[in-house]
C-alpha positions as MATLAB code, in Angstrom:
seq = 'XXXXXXXXXXXXXXXXXXXXXXXXXXXXXXXXXXXXXXXXXXXXXXXXXXXXXXXXXXXXXXXXXXXXXXXXXXXXXXXXXXXXXXXXXXXXXXXXXXXXXXXXXXXXXXXXXXXXXXXXXXXXXXXXXXXXXX';
ca = [
      -0.001    0.002    0.000;
       1.325    3.406   -0.974;
       1.620    5.936    1.858;
       0.801    9.631    1.519;
       4.505   10.442    1.521;
       5.075    7.846   -1.229;
       2.395    9.649   -3.238;
       4.167   12.960   -2.599;
       7.437   11.499   -3.895;
       5.768   10.135   -7.036;
       3.915   13.399   -7.697;
       7.150   15.410   -7.459;
       8.951   12.846   -9.640;
       6.164   13.040  -12.239;
       6.422   16.829  -12.268;
      10.152   16.534  -12.984;
       9.596   13.928  -15.707;
       6.844   16.029  -17.329;
       8.693   19.355  -17.277;
      12.253   18.106  -17.784;
      12.168   14.917  -19.890;
      15.906   15.212  -20.628;
      18.816   16.833  -18.865;
      18.641   18.495  -15.478;
      15.323   18.455  -13.632;
      13.941   19.549  -10.304;
      10.618   20.145   -8.578;
       9.140   20.682   -5.170;
       5.924   19.574   -3.586;
       3.845   19.608   -0.448;
       1.419   17.250    1.209;
      -1.550   19.072    2.679;
      -3.449   18.157    5.823;
      -6.474   17.245    3.689;
      -4.349   14.719    1.746;
      -3.985   16.775   -1.423;
      -0.585   17.181   -3.058;
       0.667   20.314   -4.776;
       3.828   20.449   -6.888;
       5.792   23.253   -8.474;
       8.902   24.096  -10.477;
      11.195   27.057  -10.919;
      10.880   28.137  -14.535;
      14.075   29.129  -16.285;
      13.449   32.857  -16.258;
      15.554   34.849  -18.782;
      16.925   36.975  -15.927;
      18.470   34.640  -13.325;
      17.969   37.316  -10.648;
      14.219   36.691  -10.882;
      14.515   32.960  -10.130;
      12.590   31.405   -7.261;
      12.912   28.179   -5.276;
      11.251   25.129   -6.801;
       9.020   24.772   -3.741;
       7.700   28.335   -3.694;
       4.810   27.722   -6.089;
       3.401   24.899   -3.978;
       3.795   26.992   -0.787;
       1.884   29.858   -2.354;
      -0.821   27.511   -3.629;
      -1.230   26.004   -0.136;
      -1.499   29.458    1.442;
      -3.985   30.559   -1.217;
      -6.104   27.476   -0.508;
      -5.762   28.115    3.262;
      -4.489   24.571    3.708;
      -2.016   23.289    6.302;
       1.244   21.890    4.893;
       2.240   18.688    6.692;
       5.208   17.587    4.508;
       7.503   19.260    2.002;
       9.831   17.627   -0.501;
      12.263   18.951   -3.122;
      13.906   16.603   -5.629;
      16.562   17.152   -8.311;
      18.527   15.102  -10.795;
      21.461   15.977  -13.028;
      20.018   14.184  -16.060;
      17.248   11.772  -16.984;
      19.485    8.766  -16.183;
      20.489    9.884  -12.663;
      18.803    9.039   -9.406;
      16.747   11.713   -7.723;
      18.385   13.565   -4.848;
      16.533   15.203   -1.958;
      17.340   18.853   -1.301;
      16.774   20.006    2.277;
      14.752   23.249    2.389;
      17.059   26.260    2.089;
      17.013   28.954    4.759;
      14.482   31.062    2.864;
      12.143   28.096    2.412;
      12.540   27.258    6.106;
      11.326   30.782    6.879;
       8.380   30.267    4.511;
       7.527   26.887    6.067;
       7.366   28.518    9.487;
       3.937   29.808    8.376;
       2.624   26.276    9.015;
       4.504   25.665   12.242;
       7.528   23.869   13.572;
       6.023   20.387   13.130;
       5.980   20.556    9.325;
       7.910   17.504    8.118;
      10.794   18.329    5.759;
      12.398   15.846    3.389;
      16.139   15.869    4.080;
      17.617   12.786    2.395;
      16.996    9.259    1.178;
      17.397    6.366    3.598;
      19.295    3.197    2.574;
      15.954    1.420    2.019;
      14.938    4.087   -0.519;
      12.437    5.864    1.713;
      12.577    9.618    2.133;
      13.786   10.749    5.559;
      11.629   13.556    6.977;
      12.296   15.609   10.097;
      10.279   18.401   11.731;
      11.111   21.964   10.740;
      12.027   22.600   14.398;
      14.938   20.148   14.013;
      16.250   22.064   10.985;
      16.242   25.338   12.896;
      16.700   24.600   16.612;
      17.899   28.153   17.282;
      15.407   30.011   15.087;
      15.257   33.740   15.758;
      11.547   33.598   16.632;
      12.391   31.652   19.800;
      13.159   34.891   21.642;
       9.506   35.902   21.340;
       8.041   32.815   22.981;
];
């Protein structure tokens, strides 16, 4: 039986395969509390300064839908023959994820058995600046 996080992985992988059939590819995605999955890419804008993280589109969609993000995942590959690699959320995306709380599960790597390893956002940022306001 496929878990919700398995479905998230396959949805992000499909987004990569659909948008980048050859060469480099990457996409992000989120699992929402209601079970829905949203995915997004970072288009190759002509001006690199206008680039955005691959996950940003799915974060904005979730916020627009007023849905809670429970899991986030970003995957990349160097070419269509390479394995997918998990990218841990960058510092900016960690700040964005804070909108949904410290328990949001973040994909950080692939375990030896092939499963994605998720940890709570709080574990990625144990000394987050917002802690002084609690």
